XYZ file of C-alpha atoms in Angstrom:
535
model
C 80.309 83.942 82.642
C 83.362 83.055 83.234
C 84.257 83.824 86.614
C 86.337 86.573 88.191
C 88.222 87.835 91.023
C 91.121 90.475 92.466
C 93.969 90.812 93.552
C 95.030 94.144 96.114
C 98.643 94.542 96.858
C 99.447 97.649 99.228
C 103.772 98.520 100.019
C 105.927 100.790 101.285
C 108.739 101.268 101.111
C 111.104 103.754 102.357
C 109.944 104.979 105.295
C 113.153 105.241 106.982
C 111.709 104.379 110.587
C 109.142 106.737 110.539
C 106.507 105.714 112.856
C 105.081 109.147 114.514
C 103.399 111.995 112.271
C 107.160 113.689 113.230
C 109.089 116.460 111.696
C 111.535 115.822 114.991
C 113.232 118.931 113.878
C 110.261 121.507 115.666
C 107.772 118.121 116.902
C 105.559 118.590 115.032
C 103.126 116.947 113.245
C 102.915 115.491 110.031
C 101.531 113.856 107.814
C 103.928 110.964 107.228
C 105.153 107.678 109.216
C 103.516 103.834 109.511
C 100.489 105.130 112.257
C 98.809 106.799 109.869
C 100.147 104.341 106.931
C 98.255 101.977 109.528
C 95.224 103.601 109.180
C 95.407 103.473 106.045
C 96.204 99.685 105.329
C 93.216 98.642 107.920
C 91.158 101.320 105.901
C 91.874 98.529 102.600
C 91.425 95.564 104.526
C 87.900 95.808 105.208
C 87.357 96.311 102.670
C 89.440 93.788 100.842
C 90.221 91.084 104.174
C 92.970 88.801 101.766
C 95.068 92.071 100.956
C 98.982 90.947 100.657
C 100.353 94.596 102.793
C 104.690 93.650 101.249
C 107.453 96.747 101.823
C 110.196 97.970 99.791
C 112.916 98.347 103.032
C 114.952 100.469 104.262
C 112.554 100.740 107.116
C 115.149 100.801 110.691
C 117.011 103.381 109.600
C 116.664 106.995 109.293
C 114.558 108.596 112.192
C 115.844 110.248 115.180
C 113.671 106.992 116.954
C 115.553 104.500 115.031
C 119.310 105.947 115.809
C 117.785 106.339 119.631
C 116.779 103.408 120.009
C 120.264 101.825 118.507
C 122.465 103.817 120.679
C 121.004 104.009 124.089
C 117.898 101.823 124.521
C 118.720 98.387 122.022
C 118.016 95.008 124.347
C 115.639 97.041 127.022
C 111.770 97.928 124.790
C 111.947 94.774 123.567
C 112.060 94.448 119.261
C 112.459 97.319 117.025
C 110.071 100.112 116.438
C 109.754 99.575 113.368
C 109.807 95.474 113.155
C 107.329 95.781 116.668
C 104.834 97.598 114.534
C 104.938 95.056 110.963
C 104.982 92.543 112.928
C 101.198 94.363 114.354
C 99.939 94.539 111.329
C 101.245 91.535 109.862
C 103.253 92.348 106.888
C 103.543 88.619 104.486
C 106.828 90.299 103.476
C 109.663 92.225 103.590
C 112.836 93.327 101.463
C 116.102 94.363 102.836
C 117.348 98.118 101.864
C 120.902 98.981 100.917
C 120.323 101.211 104.832
C 119.369 98.261 106.121
C 123.074 96.972 106.574
C 123.902 101.076 108.493
C 124.609 99.337 111.885
C 126.217 96.402 110.052
C 125.437 92.238 110.137
C 124.928 91.258 113.662
C 122.265 94.126 113.841
C 119.752 93.075 110.985
C 120.435 89.504 111.826
C 118.623 90.415 114.798
C 115.878 92.483 113.197
C 115.232 89.371 111.515
C 115.319 86.982 113.971
C 112.921 89.157 115.987
C 110.299 89.312 112.420
C 107.100 87.795 112.135
C 107.666 87.920 108.317
C 110.175 86.232 105.170
C 113.077 88.690 104.395
C 113.798 88.032 100.527
C 116.939 88.509 98.696
C 117.154 86.637 95.389
C 120.812 88.589 94.668
C 122.164 88.605 98.530
C 123.441 86.098 98.615
C 126.409 84.458 101.309
C 129.837 84.360 99.796
C 131.031 80.482 101.048
C 127.600 78.989 99.644
C 126.107 80.882 97.313
C 123.049 80.405 99.459
C 120.567 83.257 100.719
C 121.383 85.364 103.284
C 117.875 86.564 104.318
C 114.709 84.061 104.105
C 113.943 83.105 100.839
C 114.276 84.695 97.500
C 110.689 84.641 97.059
C 107.625 83.351 98.256
C 104.441 81.847 97.156
C 101.457 83.203 98.562
C 98.013 81.962 97.749
C 95.166 84.502 98.067
C 90.913 84.419 97.989
C 88.831 81.079 97.005
C 90.682 78.602 99.422
C 89.212 75.537 96.488
C 90.118 78.128 94.101
C 92.521 80.791 95.024
C 95.182 83.649 93.501
C 98.644 81.900 93.556
C 100.372 84.562 94.076
C 104.840 84.530 94.137
C 106.685 87.249 95.183
C 110.720 87.814 94.115
C 112.334 90.317 96.545
C 115.628 91.933 95.343
C 118.144 95.125 95.994
C 120.097 96.817 94.821
C 123.240 95.444 94.703
C 125.465 98.732 94.076
C 124.781 98.964 98.479
C 129.213 97.726 98.019
C 129.553 101.126 96.570
C 128.706 102.669 99.346
C 128.659 100.421 102.755
C 131.599 99.869 105.809
C 132.693 96.678 104.285
C 133.217 95.544 107.929
C 128.434 94.923 107.789
C 128.890 93.186 104.693
C 130.923 91.667 105.502
C 131.164 87.671 104.427
C 128.300 88.065 101.940
C 128.036 88.888 97.864
C 126.106 90.979 95.863
C 124.605 90.331 92.509
C 123.423 92.302 90.184
C 119.839 92.359 90.600
C 118.951 92.790 87.090
C 120.612 89.812 86.459
C 118.812 87.967 88.966
C 114.847 89.221 87.890
C 116.144 86.997 84.433
C 117.181 83.681 86.251
C 114.472 83.915 88.939
C 111.458 84.831 87.089
C 111.746 81.610 84.507
C 112.312 79.464 87.600
C 109.507 80.582 89.404
C 107.205 80.612 86.431
C 108.451 77.329 85.211
C 108.124 75.980 88.676
C 105.476 77.276 90.470
C 102.946 78.508 87.602
C 101.662 81.326 89.294
C 99.015 83.861 88.712
C 100.339 86.872 89.162
C 104.713 87.517 89.747
C 105.687 90.458 91.292
C 108.731 91.727 91.984
C 109.802 93.695 95.038
C 113.061 96.046 94.148
C 115.082 97.713 96.213
C 116.502 100.192 93.261
C 114.650 102.462 91.405
C 113.890 104.015 87.881
C 117.602 104.887 85.995
C 115.896 105.965 82.706
C 112.402 107.887 82.027
C 109.494 106.523 81.649
C 108.575 107.816 79.171
C 111.080 108.846 76.522
C 113.257 105.783 77.573
C 116.654 108.599 77.525
C 119.162 108.062 80.517
C 117.264 110.458 83.528
C 121.446 109.625 85.297
C 124.843 107.510 84.435
C 123.684 104.188 83.891
C 125.692 102.987 87.372
C 124.129 99.573 88.048
C 122.760 100.560 91.430
C 119.352 101.593 89.800
C 118.128 99.494 86.979
C 114.499 99.159 87.334
C 113.553 100.588 83.287
C 115.620 97.862 82.196
C 113.615 95.123 83.817
C 110.175 96.291 82.916
C 112.221 95.860 79.691
C 114.214 92.150 79.185
C 112.730 90.686 81.622
C 109.228 88.880 80.574
C 106.968 86.884 82.242
C 106.837 90.323 85.137
C 103.106 91.605 86.358
C 104.056 94.280 89.261
C 107.263 96.314 89.720
C 107.427 97.430 92.904
C 109.832 99.828 93.283
C 112.032 102.347 96.435
C 115.087 103.791 97.178
C 114.818 107.443 94.842
C 111.607 108.637 97.135
C 110.318 109.431 94.035
C 106.128 109.136 94.134
C 105.237 106.629 90.366
C 102.627 104.739 89.675
C 102.292 103.360 86.091
C 102.034 101.137 83.013
C 105.320 100.298 81.765
C 105.309 97.806 79.182
C 101.975 96.100 80.641
C 104.621 95.982 84.152
C 102.284 97.348 86.866
C 104.806 99.686 88.143
C 104.776 101.077 92.001
C 107.010 103.720 94.260
C 105.560 104.761 97.538
C 107.836 108.055 97.864
C 109.856 107.548 101.185
C 108.488 109.061 105.316
C 105.624 107.222 105.413
C 103.851 109.708 102.789
C 101.952 107.381 101.089
C 101.179 103.981 100.918
C 101.745 102.075 97.676
C 98.204 100.606 96.420
C 98.120 97.568 93.343
C 95.046 96.310 92.138
C 94.798 93.692 89.526
C 91.580 91.447 88.390
C 91.140 87.927 87.046
C 89.264 85.908 84.865
C 88.614 82.633 85.099
C 89.529 80.784 81.505
C 89.661 77.202 81.800
C 91.957 75.644 84.202
C 93.235 79.205 85.075
C 92.608 82.671 85.772
C 94.082 84.979 83.517
C 94.969 89.233 84.891
C 92.211 90.313 82.573
C 93.849 94.147 84.051
C 95.877 96.056 86.089
C 96.250 99.802 88.369
C 98.342 100.683 90.126
C 97.534 104.242 92.243
C 98.380 105.815 95.506
C 96.814 106.874 98.977
C 99.420 109.449 99.814
C 98.784 110.550 104.300
C 96.735 113.928 104.079
C 95.061 115.274 107.298
C 92.589 113.880 106.482
C 94.071 110.867 107.800
C 94.878 110.660 111.775
C 97.553 108.283 112.766
C 96.678 104.598 114.725
C 95.948 105.009 117.857
C 96.916 101.634 118.600
C 100.885 101.789 117.044
C 101.346 105.168 118.477
C 101.095 102.993 122.278
C 102.654 100.165 120.598
C 106.465 102.986 120.837
C 105.037 105.121 122.534
C 107.817 104.345 125.493
C 110.967 105.050 123.380
C 109.325 108.057 121.427
C 108.427 110.226 124.978
C 112.950 109.150 125.702
C 113.589 110.180 121.898
C 111.749 113.396 122.771
C 114.037 113.834 125.655
C 117.249 112.468 124.469
C 116.759 114.811 121.667
C 116.075 118.175 123.785
C 119.265 117.476 125.587
C 121.621 120.276 125.658
C 124.983 119.438 124.623
C 126.388 123.334 124.068
C 126.798 126.717 122.834
C 127.167 128.192 119.938
C 129.179 131.904 120.016
C 128.692 134.101 116.539
C 126.328 132.514 113.836
C 126.669 128.785 112.750
C 122.570 128.755 111.913
C 123.207 128.069 107.940
C 119.798 130.068 106.477
C 119.694 129.239 102.500
C 122.058 125.644 101.543
C 122.276 127.183 98.621
C 123.912 130.030 98.838
C 125.735 127.699 101.595
C 127.714 125.274 98.992
C 128.604 128.532 97.007
C 131.795 129.968 99.830
C 132.588 128.666 103.180
C 130.943 128.777 105.590
C 130.652 128.887 109.832
C 129.009 125.583 109.829
C 130.404 123.488 107.548
C 134.383 125.194 108.013
C 132.964 123.371 111.946
C 132.085 119.496 109.966
C 134.954 119.871 107.882
C 137.468 120.308 111.865
C 135.219 117.821 112.989
C 136.915 115.737 111.153
C 139.684 116.404 110.114
C 140.724 116.066 114.365
C 138.426 113.150 114.805
C 141.123 111.678 111.995
C 144.185 113.557 112.328
C 144.815 114.853 108.882
C 144.814 118.621 108.128
C 142.324 118.011 104.529
C 138.540 117.318 104.373
C 135.972 116.834 102.288
C 132.194 117.381 103.345
C 128.332 117.506 102.190
C 125.131 119.550 103.921
C 123.603 116.570 103.409
C 120.408 117.939 103.614
C 118.074 120.728 102.289
C 115.923 121.106 105.453
C 118.989 121.456 107.533
C 119.769 124.791 109.310
C 122.804 124.639 111.013
C 123.532 124.827 114.473
C 121.637 128.176 117.225
C 122.938 129.157 119.732
C 122.002 127.140 122.012
C 122.679 123.005 120.524
C 120.594 119.699 120.985
C 120.516 116.433 120.347
C 117.932 117.839 118.281
C 120.102 120.267 116.597
C 122.728 117.585 115.535
C 120.294 114.661 114.332
C 118.721 116.788 112.032
C 121.745 117.417 110.385
C 124.213 114.457 110.505
C 120.637 111.748 109.638
C 122.864 109.005 108.299
C 124.711 107.035 110.409
C 128.134 107.048 108.148
C 131.108 106.213 109.365
C 135.377 109.095 107.994
C 137.846 107.098 105.667
C 141.084 108.815 105.609
C 141.948 108.433 101.681
C 145.499 108.802 100.445
C 144.852 111.387 96.855
C 147.405 113.064 94.281
C 146.646 116.156 93.861
C 145.140 115.263 90.805
C 143.038 113.266 92.677
C 141.721 115.832 95.034
C 141.300 118.271 91.249
C 139.494 115.897 89.729
C 137.052 115.611 92.469
C 136.836 119.186 92.833
C 135.546 119.199 89.415
C 133.114 115.884 90.143
C 131.883 118.683 92.721
C 131.126 121.831 90.291
C 129.157 119.637 88.851
C 126.048 120.571 90.443
C 125.797 123.518 89.177
C 125.286 125.515 86.414
C 124.229 129.580 84.669
C 120.456 129.540 83.934
C 118.387 131.149 80.880
C 118.469 134.401 82.747
C 122.534 133.762 83.041
C 122.221 132.822 86.866
C 123.649 129.986 88.715
C 121.335 127.600 89.315
C 121.552 124.274 89.906
C 121.349 121.171 87.839
C 118.917 119.471 87.098
C 120.409 116.041 87.478
C 121.161 116.724 91.266
C 117.561 117.443 92.392
C 115.648 114.879 89.585
C 114.200 111.554 89.133
C 116.178 112.314 93.438
C 117.184 115.131 95.165
C 121.427 114.526 94.995
C 122.783 117.711 97.445
C 124.376 115.518 99.307
C 126.730 114.256 96.252
C 128.317 118.461 96.419
C 131.556 118.582 98.327
C 132.870 121.577 100.495
C 136.691 121.548 101.120
C 138.552 122.505 103.708
C 142.913 122.396 104.063
C 143.296 123.478 100.633
C 142.339 126.900 98.806
C 140.468 126.203 95.725
C 137.995 128.300 92.649
C 135.456 126.877 91.349
C 133.659 129.175 87.820
C 131.167 127.390 87.503
C 130.443 129.282 83.674
C 133.308 127.429 82.195
C 132.556 123.796 80.609
C 132.390 120.778 82.887
C 135.770 119.424 83.969
C 137.228 122.869 83.029
C 136.126 124.644 86.469
C 138.547 123.836 88.491
C 140.404 127.270 87.699
C 142.683 128.127 90.874
C 143.787 124.988 93.680
C 146.786 125.603 96.272
C 146.840 124.236 99.709
C 147.128 127.009 101.859
C 149.846 128.723 101.722
C 149.666 129.180 97.957
C 151.244 126.939 96.838
C 150.329 124.901 93.685
C 148.724 121.076 94.329
C 151.392 118.968 92.565
C 149.386 116.109 90.773
C 151.630 113.559 91.782
C 151.964 114.853 95.297
C 150.054 112.700 97.786
C 148.190 114.047 100.730
C 145.672 112.064 103.616
C 142.106 113.155 102.734
C 139.430 112.391 105.251
C 136.440 111.947 104.198
C 132.527 109.860 104.882
C 132.085 106.147 104.040
C 129.650 106.729 101.612
C 132.585 109.077 99.221
C 135.593 107.113 99.961
C 133.440 103.997 98.258
C 132.464 106.058 95.490
C 129.068 106.957 95.502
C 128.532 110.226 94.182
C 130.470 109.351 90.739
C 133.589 110.697 92.899
C 135.179 107.766 90.488
C 138.094 108.896 90.950
C 138.005 107.151 94.169
C 137.602 104.093 94.491
C 140.340 101.855 95.318
C 143.121 104.502 96.735
C 145.064 103.327 99.178
C 143.440 103.257 103.177
C 145.338 104.726 105.599
C 142.410 104.808 108.363
C 139.121 104.477 109.465
C 136.795 105.628 112.255
C 134.050 103.909 113.549
C 132.263 105.697 115.018
C 129.789 107.834 113.016
C 129.652 111.639 112.439
C 126.679 112.561 114.666
C 128.536 111.147 117.766
C 131.733 112.184 117.062
C 129.597 115.959 116.156
C 128.001 115.804 120.360
C 130.647 114.370 121.430
C 133.344 117.364 120.585
C 130.532 119.951 121.186
C 129.806 118.672 124.948
C 134.199 118.727 125.405
C 134.291 122.121 124.598
C 130.828 123.249 125.905
C 130.967 126.803 123.805
C 132.108 126.255 119.924
C 133.592 129.127 117.227
C 131.390 130.484 114.679
C 134.791 130.510 112.214
C 135.492 131.065 108.823
C 138.701 130.612 106.457
C 137.112 131.368 103.426
C 139.260 129.032 101.564
C 137.383 128.411 99.428
C 134.210 130.340 96.604
C 132.226 129.710 93.487
C 132.464 132.093 90.619
C 130.932 133.312 87.423
C 132.999 134.600 84.868
C 135.864 134.844 87.754
C 132.091 136.629 90.136
C 131.237 135.789 92.531
């Protein structure tokens, strides 16, 4: 009978700074976070002590805990809280995600220096040397019987679309090479040089096509290339994915594929069975599954204790009142908020216009869980509504550019089977993208979504009712993600940058409120969405 062995790989991705199982909007416990994932990891390690543990990126940004650490507590209580957790759990390697760059290279390099594990990214290289900018392109691990181990090679790659979103100062000196081509180049090199028994690609990116049909699931920009990697690159056994926050455990073209959601809601598990044939271990079977965090999973108290001091400071900071609202600035329905001008979005655009010193602004309701502001505003309210550390950019646009941007925004809506207004499914699956619907101030406009795509802007004027001429130029403020063309706003790419505002939006909002004490819920109703001319 031939000798057999099993290799188990556990995967986290898109943790986004969530360690405690906390809903930071309400301070209630939820089924998420690295501390609960830790309990699942320990449970698996009791069965397979030599398993591999990997993180697939977007770990250091995204929660009030990590925001507080960066802004108010850095270098006070030791290393970054997520890195402290990954060190404690003895991760074997991590891959940088796009949000790792949000606080700049100095911060990221400091985080890398605190890590007791390698960072892998073959496609992010130093512009001058061409060498990987973060550690190694890949590692080789030997597991199982020390006399006859299984040799596992792990290649790390990151979506190369980052320059389309990130502040250029945060990625200065880096080159982001095409992820698919990077995998295509490195896999045969690793196969030839290392002769691994198992080759794993950990890719901070997702799937551009429907996994069952192969039909395009999004505009093929290159942001996500997981499907092409599985179909076009021979020699891959396992593909770890992320970025889209999906729950996937599949087989594509013989490749075991995993994607474990976000915020520590699930732990990815890949089990590979081997059989010894001659001198080599051969893969006999591969299975991908998700270990979902539910009410039965308790948080690891030791991991909680590791960052308890910082969590206490964070909660105290979040509960600080910074101002109040006169009137109603609450959002009862995000869907309704996107159909006509709303006091909260009017406020957001007003903050942007004041910070940038311009009279036209566009902004999005970033999260469908945003509820605007109640009567008393705390830092918790600000962070819940502005969870990304976006900065502001002023672009010089023509009237034609603005019209094109509004047409892109109008794609968000479709007409349902019953004639009702509905959200375009492309903004919901495979990844929710409500943040790609913009609302404008400083102009008047009307979108008729009963009309075909590209013909929905039926009114567009300045505030005095004068039509915006195509060739007339305007200075417009927006966040840096949008200014780079993020969200398929191609008309913004390459436009002249008039000004950049270095402070992130949460800081700008908090300071605006502190200076005034009380803000007024006001609305000039400068825009609306209609169906066949009727609201």
